[in-house]
């Protein structure tokens, strides 16, 4: 297990999490917000699930403690290479976060609780100087959550994403 909070358990994905993953990850709007291709079949969801379970070293499933239900996931990854050249990050150690939660569980403070717990661990136990997080400019839910957690603007970039021009807003939270 990676982390426990008052209402959540964060741990590595297991095979038995697949049905719960499908319940939130096959949502077309969720896929769009995350920049994923639609996962409109279990076969399509399986590709992403297996990658998170087997290839992404620090991908954690969010489990609601009260029910044992899989409700989302959170990934801790190296900061994207294109951001490491920014002067503000030179000589500093950081990690990047990405996360998603079932629409059914939004606006209950659950993702804030998970992200705060992970941030605390990254700062206090792993010695990071900052945590970086981004969102597409149309993802207002993620933007509001990052702002609520104290992230501030780092840079904005226009990207060619699967043949479409998108704006990525990159934010940062410095260790207090």
GROMACS .gro file of N, CA and C in nm:
model
  528
    1UNK      N    1   0.084  -0.118   0.000
    1UNK     CA    2   0.000   0.000   0.000
    1UNK      C    3   0.089   0.124   0.000
    2UNK      N    4   0.046   0.223  -0.077
    2UNK     CA    5   0.123   0.346  -0.086
    2UNK      C    6   0.081   0.445   0.023
    3UNK      N    7  -0.049   0.462   0.042
    3UNK     CA    8  -0.097   0.568   0.129
    3UNK      C    9  -0.240   0.541   0.173
    4UNK      N   10  -0.271   0.579   0.295
    4UNK     CA   11  -0.409   0.577   0.344
    4UNK      C   12  -0.444   0.716   0.394
    5UNK      N   13  -0.564   0.759   0.365
    5UNK     CA   14  -0.617   0.884   0.419
    5UNK      C   15  -0.741   0.849   0.501
    6UNK      N   16  -0.810   0.948   0.551
    6UNK     CA   17  -0.929   0.921   0.630
    6UNK      C   18  -1.032   0.838   0.553
    7UNK      N   19  -1.049   0.871   0.423
    7UNK     CA   20  -1.155   0.805   0.346
    7UNK      C   21  -1.106   0.718   0.231
    8UNK      N   22  -0.975   0.718   0.205
    8UNK     CA   23  -0.923   0.650   0.086
    8UNK      C   24  -0.805   0.559   0.117
    9UNK      N   25  -0.789   0.462   0.030
    9UNK     CA   26  -0.669   0.380   0.025
    9UNK      C   27  -0.611   0.399  -0.115
   10UNK      N   28  -0.483   0.428  -0.123
   10UNK     CA   29  -0.413   0.437  -0.251
   10UNK      C   30  -0.311   0.323  -0.254
   11UNK      N   31  -0.321   0.239  -0.355
   11UNK     CA   32  -0.228   0.127  -0.369
   11UNK      C   33  -0.212   0.097  -0.518
   12UNK      N   34  -0.115   0.011  -0.547
   12UNK     CA   35  -0.092  -0.031  -0.685
   12UNK      C   36  -0.217  -0.102  -0.738
   13UNK      N   37  -0.238  -0.090  -0.869
   13UNK     CA   38  -0.348  -0.162  -0.933
   13UNK      C   39  -0.328  -0.312  -0.922
   14UNK      N   40  -0.439  -0.383  -0.908
   14UNK     CA   41  -0.442  -0.529  -0.911
   14UNK      C   42  -0.544  -0.572  -1.015
   15UNK      N   43  -0.533  -0.694  -1.060
   15UNK     CA   44  -0.624  -0.744  -1.164
   15UNK      C   45  -0.770  -0.729  -1.123
   16UNK      N   46  -0.799  -0.750  -0.995
   16UNK     CA   47  -0.939  -0.741  -0.951
   16UNK      C   48  -0.995  -0.599  -0.956
   17UNK      N   49  -0.913  -0.500  -0.987
   17UNK     CA   50  -0.959  -0.362  -0.998
   17UNK      C   51  -1.015  -0.328  -1.136
   18UNK      N   52  -1.004  -0.421  -1.232
   18UNK     CA   53  -1.040  -0.390  -1.370
   18UNK      C   54  -1.185  -0.345  -1.385
   19UNK      N   55  -1.280  -0.413  -1.327
   19UNK     CA   56  -1.422  -0.375  -1.341
   19UNK      C   57  -1.445  -0.235  -1.285
   20UNK      N   58  -1.388  -0.205  -1.170
   20UNK     CA   59  -1.401  -0.072  -1.112
   20UNK      C   60  -1.337   0.035  -1.199
   21UNK      N   61  -1.221   0.003  -1.256
   21UNK     CA   62  -1.154   0.095  -1.348
   21UNK      C   63  -1.245   0.125  -1.467
   22UNK      N   64  -1.303   0.022  -1.525
   22UNK     CA   65  -1.393   0.042  -1.640
   22UNK      C   66  -1.510   0.132  -1.605
   23UNK      N   67  -1.560   0.120  -1.482
   23UNK     CA   68  -1.678   0.198  -1.441
   23UNK      C   69  -1.654   0.348  -1.451
   24UNK      N   70  -1.531   0.394  -1.427
   24UNK     CA   71  -1.506   0.539  -1.441
   24UNK      C   72  -1.426   0.573  -1.565
   25UNK      N   73  -1.337   0.486  -1.608
   25UNK     CA   74  -1.246   0.520  -1.718
   25UNK      C   75  -1.312   0.513  -1.855
   26UNK      N   76  -1.422   0.442  -1.869
   26UNK     CA   77  -1.488   0.432  -1.998
   26UNK      C   78  -1.580   0.550  -2.025
   27UNK      N   79  -1.584   0.646  -1.936
   27UNK     CA   80  -1.662   0.769  -1.952
   27UNK      C   81  -1.593   0.856  -2.059
   28UNK      N   82  -1.662   0.883  -2.169
   28UNK     CA   83  -1.603   0.958  -2.281
   28UNK      C   84  -1.553   1.096  -2.239
   29UNK      N   85  -1.627   1.163  -2.152
   29UNK     CA   86  -1.585   1.296  -2.107
   29UNK      C   87  -1.459   1.287  -2.022
   30UNK      N   88  -1.450   1.185  -1.939
   30UNK     CA   89  -1.330   1.163  -1.858
   30UNK      C   90  -1.209   1.144  -1.950
   31UNK      N   91  -1.226   1.064  -2.053
   31UNK     CA   92  -1.116   1.039  -2.148
   31UNK      C   93  -1.072   1.170  -2.214
   32UNK      N   94  -1.166   1.251  -2.255
   32UNK     CA   95  -1.134   1.379  -2.319
   32UNK      C   96  -1.056   1.470  -2.225
   33UNK      N   97  -1.098   1.478  -2.101
   33UNK     CA   98  -1.031   1.564  -2.004
   33UNK      C   99  -0.888   1.518  -1.976
   34UNK      N  100  -0.866   1.387  -1.983
   34UNK     CA  101  -0.734   1.331  -1.956
   34UNK      C  102  -0.647   1.325  -2.081
   35UNK      N  103  -0.705   1.355  -2.197
   35UNK     CA  104  -0.629   1.348  -2.321
   35UNK      C  105  -0.611   1.206  -2.371
   36UNK      N  106  -0.704   1.119  -2.335
   36UNK     CA  107  -0.699   0.980  -2.379
   36UNK      C  108  -0.796   0.956  -2.493
   37UNK      N  109  -0.765   0.857  -2.574
   37UNK     CA  110  -0.862   0.811  -2.672
   37UNK      C  111  -0.981   0.754  -2.597
   38UNK      N  112  -1.100   0.763  -2.655
   38UNK     CA  113  -1.217   0.704  -2.587
   38UNK      C  114  -1.196   0.555  -2.561
   39UNK      N  115  -1.236   0.515  -2.444
   39UNK     CA  116  -1.230   0.373  -2.409
   39UNK      C  117  -1.374   0.323  -2.409
   40UNK      N  118  -1.425   0.298  -2.529
   40UNK     CA  119  -1.567   0.262  -2.541
   40UNK      C  120  -1.592   0.112  -2.541
   41UNK      N  121  -1.487   0.034  -2.524
   41UNK     CA  122  -1.501  -0.110  -2.509
   41UNK      C  123  -1.409  -0.156  -2.396
   42UNK      N  124  -1.441  -0.271  -2.341
   42UNK     CA  125  -1.354  -0.325  -2.237
   42UNK      C  126  -1.214  -0.355  -2.291
   43UNK      N  127  -1.207  -0.391  -2.420
   43UNK     CA  128  -1.076  -0.418  -2.481
   43UNK      C  129  -0.991  -0.291  -2.484
   44UNK      N  130  -1.053  -0.178  -2.518
   44UNK     CA  131  -0.981  -0.050  -2.519
   44UNK      C  132  -0.939  -0.011  -2.377
   45UNK      N  133  -1.028  -0.031  -2.281
   45UNK     CA  134  -0.996  -0.001  -2.141
   45UNK      C  135  -0.886  -0.092  -2.090
   46UNK      N  136  -0.884  -0.214  -2.138
   46UNK     CA  137  -0.784  -0.312  -2.094
   46UNK      C  138  -0.642  -0.264  -2.125
   47UNK      N  139  -0.623  -0.201  -2.242
   47UNK     CA  140  -0.490  -0.153  -2.280
   47UNK      C  141  -0.439  -0.052  -2.178
   48UNK      N  142  -0.522   0.045  -2.144
   48UNK     CA  143  -0.482   0.147  -2.046
   48UNK      C  144  -0.466   0.086  -1.907
   49UNK      N  145  -0.559   0.001  -1.869
   49UNK     CA  146  -0.551  -0.063  -1.737
   49UNK      C  147  -0.421  -0.141  -1.722
   50UNK      N  148  -0.389  -0.223  -1.821
   50UNK     CA  149  -0.266  -0.303  -1.814
   50UNK      C  150  -0.142  -0.216  -1.808
   51UNK      N  151  -0.145  -0.104  -1.881
   51UNK     CA  152  -0.031  -0.012  -1.877
   51UNK      C  153  -0.016   0.046  -1.737
   52UNK      N  154  -0.126   0.092  -1.678
   52UNK     CA  155  -0.121   0.148  -1.543
   52UNK      C  156  -0.077   0.042  -1.441
   53UNK      N  157  -0.126  -0.077  -1.456
   53UNK     CA  158  -0.097  -0.185  -1.361
   53UNK      C  159   0.046  -0.238  -1.376
   54UNK      N  160   0.091  -0.253  -1.499
   54UNK     CA  161   0.217  -0.324  -1.522
   54UNK      C  162   0.335  -0.237  -1.562
   55UNK      N  163   0.310  -0.121  -1.620
   55UNK     CA  164   0.419  -0.041  -1.676
   55UNK      C  165   0.445   0.090  -1.601
   56UNK      N  166   0.341   0.152  -1.552
   56UNK     CA  167   0.355   0.280  -1.483
   56UNK      C  168   0.396   0.251  -1.338
   57UNK      N  169   0.520   0.282  -1.307
   57UNK     CA  170   0.577   0.244  -1.178
   57UNK      C  171   0.499   0.296  -1.058
   58UNK      N  172   0.449   0.419  -1.068
   58UNK     CA  173   0.381   0.479  -0.953
   58UNK      C  174   0.240   0.523  -0.990
   59UNK      N  175   0.161   0.427  -1.032
   59UNK     CA  176   0.020   0.450  -1.061
   59UNK      C  177  -0.060   0.383  -0.951
   60UNK      N  178  -0.147   0.460  -0.888
   60UNK     CA  179  -0.221   0.410  -0.773
   60UNK      C  180  -0.371   0.418  -0.796
   61UNK      N  181  -0.439   0.314  -0.757
   61UNK     CA  182  -0.584   0.311  -0.763
   61UNK      C  183  -0.637   0.378  -0.636
   62UNK      N  184  -0.745   0.453  -0.648
   62UNK     CA  185  -0.810   0.515  -0.533
   62UNK      C  186  -0.928   0.427  -0.493
   63UNK      N  187  -0.927   0.383  -0.370
   63UNK     CA  188  -1.031   0.294  -0.319
   63UNK      C  189  -1.101   0.364  -0.204
   64UNK      N  190  -1.232   0.371  -0.211
   64UNK     CA  191  -1.311   0.429  -0.103
   64UNK      C  192  -1.310   0.331   0.014
   65UNK      N  193  -1.256   0.373   0.125
   65UNK     CA  194  -1.240   0.283   0.241
   65UNK      C  195  -1.372   0.223   0.288
   66UNK      N  196  -1.476   0.305   0.291
   66UNK     CA  197  -1.605   0.261   0.346
   66UNK      C  198  -1.665   0.145   0.266
   67UNK      N  199  -1.647   0.147   0.134
   67UNK     CA  200  -1.713   0.046   0.049
   67UNK      C  201  -1.617  -0.049  -0.022
   68UNK      N  202  -1.488  -0.012  -0.028
   68UNK     CA  203  -1.391  -0.092  -0.104
   68UNK      C  204  -1.401  -0.070  -0.254
   69UNK      N  205  -1.478   0.029  -0.294
   69UNK     CA  206  -1.502   0.056  -0.436
   69UNK      C  207  -1.387   0.134  -0.500
   70UNK      N  208  -1.348   0.095  -0.620
   70UNK     CA  209  -1.248   0.166  -0.700
   70UNK      C  210  -1.316   0.289  -0.759
   71UNK      N  211  -1.258   0.409  -0.730
   71UNK     CA  212  -1.325   0.532  -0.775
   71UNK      C  213  -1.236   0.622  -0.860
   72UNK      N  214  -1.109   0.589  -0.876
   72UNK     CA  215  -1.022   0.673  -0.957
   72UNK      C  216  -0.878   0.625  -0.950
   73UNK      N  217  -0.790   0.707  -1.002
   73UNK     CA  218  -0.647   0.676  -0.994
   73UNK      C  219  -0.564   0.803  -0.989
   74UNK      N  220  -0.441   0.787  -0.944
   74UNK     CA  221  -0.346   0.897  -0.932
   74UNK      C  222  -0.209   0.843  -0.970
   75UNK      N  223  -0.136   0.919  -1.053
   75UNK     CA  224  -0.004   0.879  -1.099
   75UNK      C  225   0.100   0.980  -1.052
   76UNK      N  226   0.212   0.929  -1.005
   76UNK     CA  227   0.328   1.011  -0.970
   76UNK      C  228   0.436   0.974  -1.072
   77UNK      N  229   0.477   1.072  -1.151
   77UNK     CA  230   0.574   1.046  -1.258
   77UNK      C  231   0.685   1.150  -1.255
   78UNK      N  232   0.793   1.124  -1.329
   78UNK     CA  233   0.895   1.229  -1.345
   78UNK      C  234   0.832   1.350  -1.413
   79UNK      N  235   0.886   1.466  -1.385
   79UNK     CA  236   0.838   1.588  -1.450
   79UNK      C  237   0.868   1.578  -1.599
   80UNK      N  238   0.772   1.615  -1.685
   80UNK     CA  239   0.795   1.607  -1.829
   80UNK      C  240   0.922   1.682  -1.870
   81UNK      N  241   0.998   1.622  -1.960
   81UNK     CA  242   1.128   1.677  -2.002
   81UNK      C  243   1.116   1.820  -2.053
   82UNK      N  244   1.008   1.853  -2.124
   82UNK     CA  245   0.995   1.987  -2.180
   82UNK      C  246   0.978   2.095  -2.072
   83UNK      N  247   0.947   2.055  -1.950
   83UNK     CA  248   0.936   2.152  -1.841
   83UNK      C  249   1.066   2.167  -1.762
   84UNK      N  250   1.150   2.066  -1.767
   84UNK     CA  251   1.273   2.068  -1.687
   84UNK      C  252   1.371   2.177  -1.730
   85UNK      N  253   1.356   2.228  -1.853
   85UNK     CA  254   1.443   2.336  -1.900
   85UNK      C  255   1.400   2.474  -1.851
   86UNK      N  256   1.285   2.482  -1.786
   86UNK     CA  257   1.240   2.612  -1.734
   86UNK      C  258   1.333   2.658  -1.623
   87UNK      N  259   1.376   2.783  -1.625
   87UNK     CA  260   1.470   2.833  -1.523
   87UNK      C  261   1.423   2.810  -1.379
   88UNK      N  262   1.293   2.821  -1.355
   88UNK     CA  263   1.241   2.805  -1.218
   88UNK      C  264   1.267   2.665  -1.163
   89UNK      N  265   1.284   2.566  -1.250
   89UNK     CA  266   1.300   2.428  -1.205
   89UNK      C  267   1.444   2.381  -1.205
   90UNK      N  268   1.535   2.462  -1.258
   90UNK     CA  269   1.676   2.424  -1.267
   90UNK      C  270   1.734   2.395  -1.129
   91UNK      N  271   1.794   2.278  -1.116
   91UNK     CA  272   1.858   2.239  -0.991
   91UNK      C  273   1.764   2.194  -0.882
   92UNK      N  274   1.637   2.182  -0.912
   92UNK     CA  275   1.537   2.143  -0.813
   92UNK      C  276   1.488   2.001  -0.843
   93UNK      N  277   1.441   1.934  -0.739
   93UNK     CA  278   1.384   1.800  -0.753
   93UNK      C  279   1.233   1.807  -0.741
   94UNK      N  280   1.164   1.744  -0.835
   94UNK     CA  281   1.019   1.745  -0.830
   94UNK      C  282   0.958   1.622  -0.894
   95UNK      N  283   0.829   1.610  -0.879
   95UNK     CA  284   0.752   1.504  -0.942
   95UNK      C  285   0.627   1.566  -1.002
   96UNK      N  286   0.571   1.495  -1.096
   96UNK     CA  287   0.449   1.537  -1.164
   96UNK      C  288   0.334   1.448  -1.118
   97UNK      N  289   0.216   1.506  -1.105
   97UNK     CA  290   0.096   1.431  -1.068
   97UNK      C  291  -0.006   1.439  -1.180
   98UNK      N  292  -0.076   1.329  -1.201
   98UNK     CA  293  -0.197   1.329  -1.284
   98UNK      C  294  -0.298   1.242  -1.211
   99UNK      N  295  -0.424   1.272  -1.230
   99UNK     CA  296  -0.525   1.200  -1.153
   99UNK      C  297  -0.661   1.212  -1.219
  100UNK      N  298  -0.747   1.118  -1.187
  100UNK     CA  299  -0.886   1.126  -1.231
  100UNK      C  300  -0.973   1.051  -1.129
  101UNK      N  301  -1.097   1.094  -1.123
  101UNK     CA  302  -1.192   1.034  -1.029
  101UNK      C  303  -1.327   1.025  -1.098
  102UNK      N  304  -1.400   0.923  -1.066
  102UNK     CA  305  -1.534   0.903  -1.121
  102UNK      C  306  -1.618   1.028  -1.098
  103UNK      N  307  -1.696   1.065  -1.199
  103UNK     CA  308  -1.783   1.183  -1.184
  103UNK      C  309  -1.874   1.171  -1.062
  104UNK      N  310  -1.916   1.051  -1.032
  104UNK     CA  311  -2.004   1.026  -0.919
  104UNK      C  312  -1.942   1.069  -0.786
  105UNK      N  313  -1.809   1.075  -0.779
  105UNK     CA  314  -1.740   1.106  -0.654
  105UNK      C  315  -1.675   1.245  -0.654
  106UNK      N  316  -1.702   1.324  -0.757
  106UNK     CA  317  -1.648   1.460  -0.760
  106UNK      C  318  -1.720   1.546  -0.657
  107UNK      N  319  -1.652   1.655  -0.623
  107UNK     CA  320  -1.707   1.758  -0.534
  107UNK      C  321  -1.742   1.705  -0.395
  108UNK      N  322  -1.666   1.604  -0.351
  108UNK     CA  323  -1.681   1.550  -0.216
  108UNK      C  324  -1.550   1.564  -0.139
  109UNK      N  325  -1.451   1.627  -0.201
  109UNK     CA  326  -1.322   1.646  -0.136
  109UNK      C  327  -1.232   1.524  -0.139
  110UNK      N  328  -1.273   1.420  -0.209
  110UNK     CA  329  -1.195   1.296  -0.210
  110UNK      C  330  -1.063   1.311  -0.286
  111UNK      N  331  -1.067   1.373  -0.402
  111UNK     CA  332  -0.942   1.389  -0.478
  111UNK      C  333  -0.850   1.487  -0.406
  112UNK      N  334  -0.904   1.591  -0.347
  112UNK     CA  335  -0.821   1.684  -0.267
  112UNK      C  336  -0.751   1.608  -0.155
  113UNK      N  337  -0.824   1.520  -0.090
  113UNK     CA  338  -0.769   1.441   0.020
  113UNK      C  339  -0.654   1.352  -0.031
  114UNK      N  340  -0.675   1.287  -0.145
  114UNK     CA  341  -0.572   1.200  -0.202
  114UNK      C  342  -0.449   1.280  -0.242
  115UNK      N  343  -0.470   1.390  -0.314
  115UNK     CA  344  -0.358   1.469  -0.363
  115UNK      C  345  -0.281   1.531  -0.247
  116UNK      N  346  -0.351   1.580  -0.147
  116UNK     CA  347  -0.281   1.635  -0.029
  116UNK      C  348  -0.194   1.530   0.038
  117UNK      N  349  -0.246   1.409   0.052
  117UNK     CA  350  -0.168   1.302   0.113
  117UNK      C  351  -0.044   1.269   0.033
  118UNK      N  352  -0.057   1.265  -0.099
  118UNK     CA  353   0.058   1.235  -0.185
  118UNK      C  354   0.158   1.349  -0.181
  119UNK      N  355   0.110   1.473  -0.186
  119UNK     CA  356   0.199   1.589  -0.180
  119UNK      C  357   0.278   1.587  -0.049
  120UNK      N  358   0.210   1.559   0.062
  120UNK     CA  359   0.278   1.554   0.191
  120UNK      C  360   0.389   1.449   0.188
  121UNK      N  361   0.360   1.334   0.132
  121UNK     CA  362   0.461   1.228   0.124
  121UNK      C  363   0.578   1.271   0.035
  122UNK      N  364   0.548   1.333  -0.078
  122UNK     CA  365   0.655   1.376  -0.169
  122UNK      C  366   0.745   1.481  -0.104
  123UNK      N  367   0.687   1.574  -0.031
  123UNK     CA  368   0.766   1.678   0.034
  123UNK      C  369   0.838   1.626   0.159
  124UNK      N  370   0.766   1.560   0.247
  124UNK     CA  371   0.822   1.524   0.377
  124UNK      C  372   0.906   1.397   0.376
  125UNK      N  373   0.866   1.297   0.300
  125UNK     CA  374   0.938   1.170   0.302
  125UNK      C  375   1.035   1.153   0.185
  126UNK      N  376   1.003   1.214   0.071
  126UNK     CA  377   1.088   1.195  -0.046
  126UNK      C  378   1.175   1.316  -0.078
  127UNK      N  379   1.158   1.425  -0.005
  127UNK     CA  380   1.245   1.541  -0.018
  127UNK      C  381   1.231   1.621  -0.146
  128UNK      N  382   1.115   1.617  -0.208
  128UNK     CA  383   1.095   1.695  -0.331
  128UNK      C  384   1.085   1.844  -0.299
  129UNK      N  385   1.131   1.926  -0.394
  129UNK     CA  386   1.122   2.071  -0.380
  129UNK      C  387   0.990   2.126  -0.432
  130UNK      N  388   0.929   2.052  -0.525
  130UNK     CA  389   0.804   2.097  -0.585
  130UNK      C  390   0.726   1.979  -0.640
  131UNK      N  391   0.598   2.003  -0.664
  131UNK     CA  392   0.511   1.908  -0.734
  131UNK      C  393   0.449   1.985  -0.849
  132UNK      N  394   0.453   1.925  -0.966
  132UNK     CA  395   0.399   1.987  -1.088
  132UNK      C  396   0.273   1.913  -1.129
  133UNK      N  397   0.179   1.987  -1.181
  133UNK     CA  398   0.053   1.929  -1.225
  133UNK      C  399   0.000   2.016  -1.337
  134UNK      N  400  -0.065   1.958  -1.435
  134UNK     CA  401  -0.118   2.037  -1.545
  134UNK      C  402  -0.259   1.995  -1.581
  135UNK      N  403  -0.318   2.072  -1.671
  135UNK     CA  404  -0.453   2.040  -1.721
  135UNK      C  405  -0.472   2.109  -1.855
  136UNK      N  406  -0.559   2.054  -1.936
  136UNK     CA  407  -0.598   2.123  -2.059
  136UNK      C  408  -0.683   2.243  -2.019
  137UNK      N  409  -0.677   2.348  -2.099
  137UNK     CA  410  -0.748   2.471  -2.061
  137UNK      C  411  -0.899   2.453  -2.049
  138UNK      N  412  -0.955   2.352  -2.113
  138UNK     CA  413  -1.100   2.328  -2.105
  138UNK      C  414  -1.139   2.243  -1.984
  139UNK      N  415  -1.042   2.193  -1.909
  139UNK     CA  416  -1.070   2.108  -1.795
  139UNK      C  417  -1.082   2.194  -1.669
  140UNK      N  418  -1.197   2.259  -1.655
  140UNK     CA  419  -1.216   2.352  -1.543
  140UNK      C  420  -1.221   2.281  -1.407
  141UNK      N  421  -1.265   2.157  -1.405
  141UNK     CA  422  -1.269   2.082  -1.278
  141UNK      C  423  -1.128   2.066  -1.223
  142UNK      N  424  -1.034   2.024  -1.307
  142UNK     CA  425  -0.896   2.007  -1.263
  142UNK      C  426  -0.833   2.142  -1.229
  143UNK      N  427  -0.864   2.243  -1.308
  143UNK     CA  428  -0.809   2.377  -1.282
  143UNK      C  429  -0.850   2.425  -1.143
  144UNK      N  430  -0.977   2.410  -1.109
  144UNK     CA  431  -1.026   2.454  -0.979
  144UNK      C  432  -0.965   2.374  -0.864
  145UNK      N  433  -0.950   2.245  -0.885
  145UNK     CA  434  -0.889   2.161  -0.781
  145UNK      C  435  -0.744   2.203  -0.757
  146UNK      N  436  -0.668   2.222  -0.864
  146UNK     CA  437  -0.529   2.262  -0.849
  146UNK      C  438  -0.517   2.397  -0.779
  147UNK      N  439  -0.603   2.489  -0.814
  147UNK     CA  440  -0.603   2.621  -0.749
  147UNK      C  441  -0.635   2.607  -0.600
  148UNK      N  442  -0.736   2.528  -0.570
  148UNK     CA  443  -0.777   2.505  -0.431
  148UNK      C  444  -0.662   2.448  -0.347
  149UNK      N  445  -0.579   2.364  -0.409
  149UNK     CA  446  -0.468   2.301  -0.339
  149UNK      C  447  -0.343   2.389  -0.330
  150UNK      N  448  -0.349   2.507  -0.392
  150UNK     CA  449  -0.238   2.601  -0.381
  150UNK      C  450  -0.140   2.600  -0.496
  151UNK      N  451  -0.169   2.524  -0.601
  151UNK     CA  452  -0.083   2.527  -0.720
  151UNK      C  453  -0.092   2.663  -0.786
  152UNK      N  454   0.020   2.710  -0.839
  152UNK     CA  455   0.024   2.838  -0.910
  152UNK      C  456   0.075   2.814  -1.052
  153UNK      N  457   0.045   2.907  -1.139
  153UNK     CA  458   0.081   2.894  -1.280
  153UNK      C  459   0.232   2.888  -1.300
  154UNK      N  460   0.275   2.795  -1.381
  154UNK     CA  461   0.415   2.780  -1.418
  154UNK      C  462   0.436   2.824  -1.562
  155UNK      N  463   0.359   2.766  -1.654
  155UNK     CA  464   0.368   2.803  -1.796
  155UNK      C  465   0.244   2.752  -1.868
  156UNK      N  466   0.219   2.809  -1.982
  156UNK     CA  467   0.110   2.764  -2.069
  156UNK      C  468   0.172   2.730  -2.203
  157UNK      N  469   0.130   2.617  -2.259
  157UNK     CA  470   0.187   2.572  -2.386
  157UNK      C  471   0.076   2.531  -2.482
  158UNK      N  472   0.099   2.562  -2.609
  158UNK     CA  473   0.012   2.509  -2.714
  158UNK      C  474   0.076   2.382  -2.765
  159UNK      N  475  -0.004   2.277  -2.774
  159UNK     CA  476   0.047   2.147  -2.816
  159UNK      C  477  -0.034   2.094  -2.934
  160UNK      N  478   0.033   2.019  -3.018
  160UNK     CA  479  -0.036   1.943  -3.121
  160UNK      C  480  -0.064   1.808  -3.057
  161UNK      N  481  -0.188   1.783  -3.025
  161UNK     CA  482  -0.225   1.660  -2.957
  161UNK      C  483  -0.318   1.580  -3.046
  162UNK      N  484  -0.261   1.475  -3.104
  162UNK     CA  485  -0.337   1.387  -3.193
  162UNK      C  486  -0.400   1.466  -3.308
  163UNK      N  487  -0.322   1.560  -3.363
  163UNK     CA  488  -0.367   1.639  -3.476
  163UNK      C  489  -0.455   1.756  -3.441
  164UNK      N  490  -0.475   1.781  -3.314
  164UNK     CA  491  -0.559   1.892  -3.269
  164UNK      C  492  -0.474   1.987  -3.186
  165UNK      N  493  -0.495   2.116  -3.203
  165UNK     CA  494  -0.425   2.215  -3.122
  165UNK      C  495  -0.494   2.226  -2.987
  166UNK      N  496  -0.420   2.204  -2.879
  166UNK     CA  497  -0.475   2.217  -2.744
  166UNK      C  498  -0.383   2.305  -2.661
  167UNK      N  499  -0.439   2.364  -2.558
  167UNK     CA  500  -0.362   2.447  -2.465
  167UNK      C  501  -0.348   2.371  -2.334
  168UNK      N  502  -0.224   2.354  -2.292
  168UNK     CA  503  -0.194   2.286  -2.167
  168UNK      C  504  -0.145   2.391  -2.067
  169UNK      N  505  -0.211   2.396  -1.953
  169UNK     CA  506  -0.175   2.488  -1.845
  169UNK      C  507  -0.097   2.407  -1.743
  170UNK      N  508   0.028   2.445  -1.719
  170UNK     CA  509   0.115   2.374  -1.626
  170UNK      C  510   0.127   2.454  -1.498
  171UNK      N  511   0.103   2.389  -1.386
  171UNK     CA  512   0.105   2.453  -1.255
  171UNK      C  513   0.208   2.388  -1.165
  172UNK      N  514   0.242   2.459  -1.057
  172UNK     CA  515   0.344   2.410  -0.966
  172UNK      C  516   0.306   2.443  -0.822
  173UNK      N  517   0.346   2.356  -0.732
  173UNK     CA  518   0.331   2.379  -0.589
  173UNK      C  519   0.469   2.363  -0.528
  174UNK      N  520   0.521   2.468  -0.468
  174UNK     CA  521   0.653   2.465  -0.407
  174UNK      C  522   0.643   2.412  -0.265
  175UNK      N  523   0.745   2.343  -0.222
  175UNK     CA  524   0.752   2.294  -0.085
  175UNK      C  525   0.751   2.414   0.009
  176UNK      N  526   0.666   2.408   0.112
  176UNK     CA  527   0.660   2.523   0.204
  176UNK      C  528   0.789   2.540   0.284
   0.00000   0.00000   0.00000
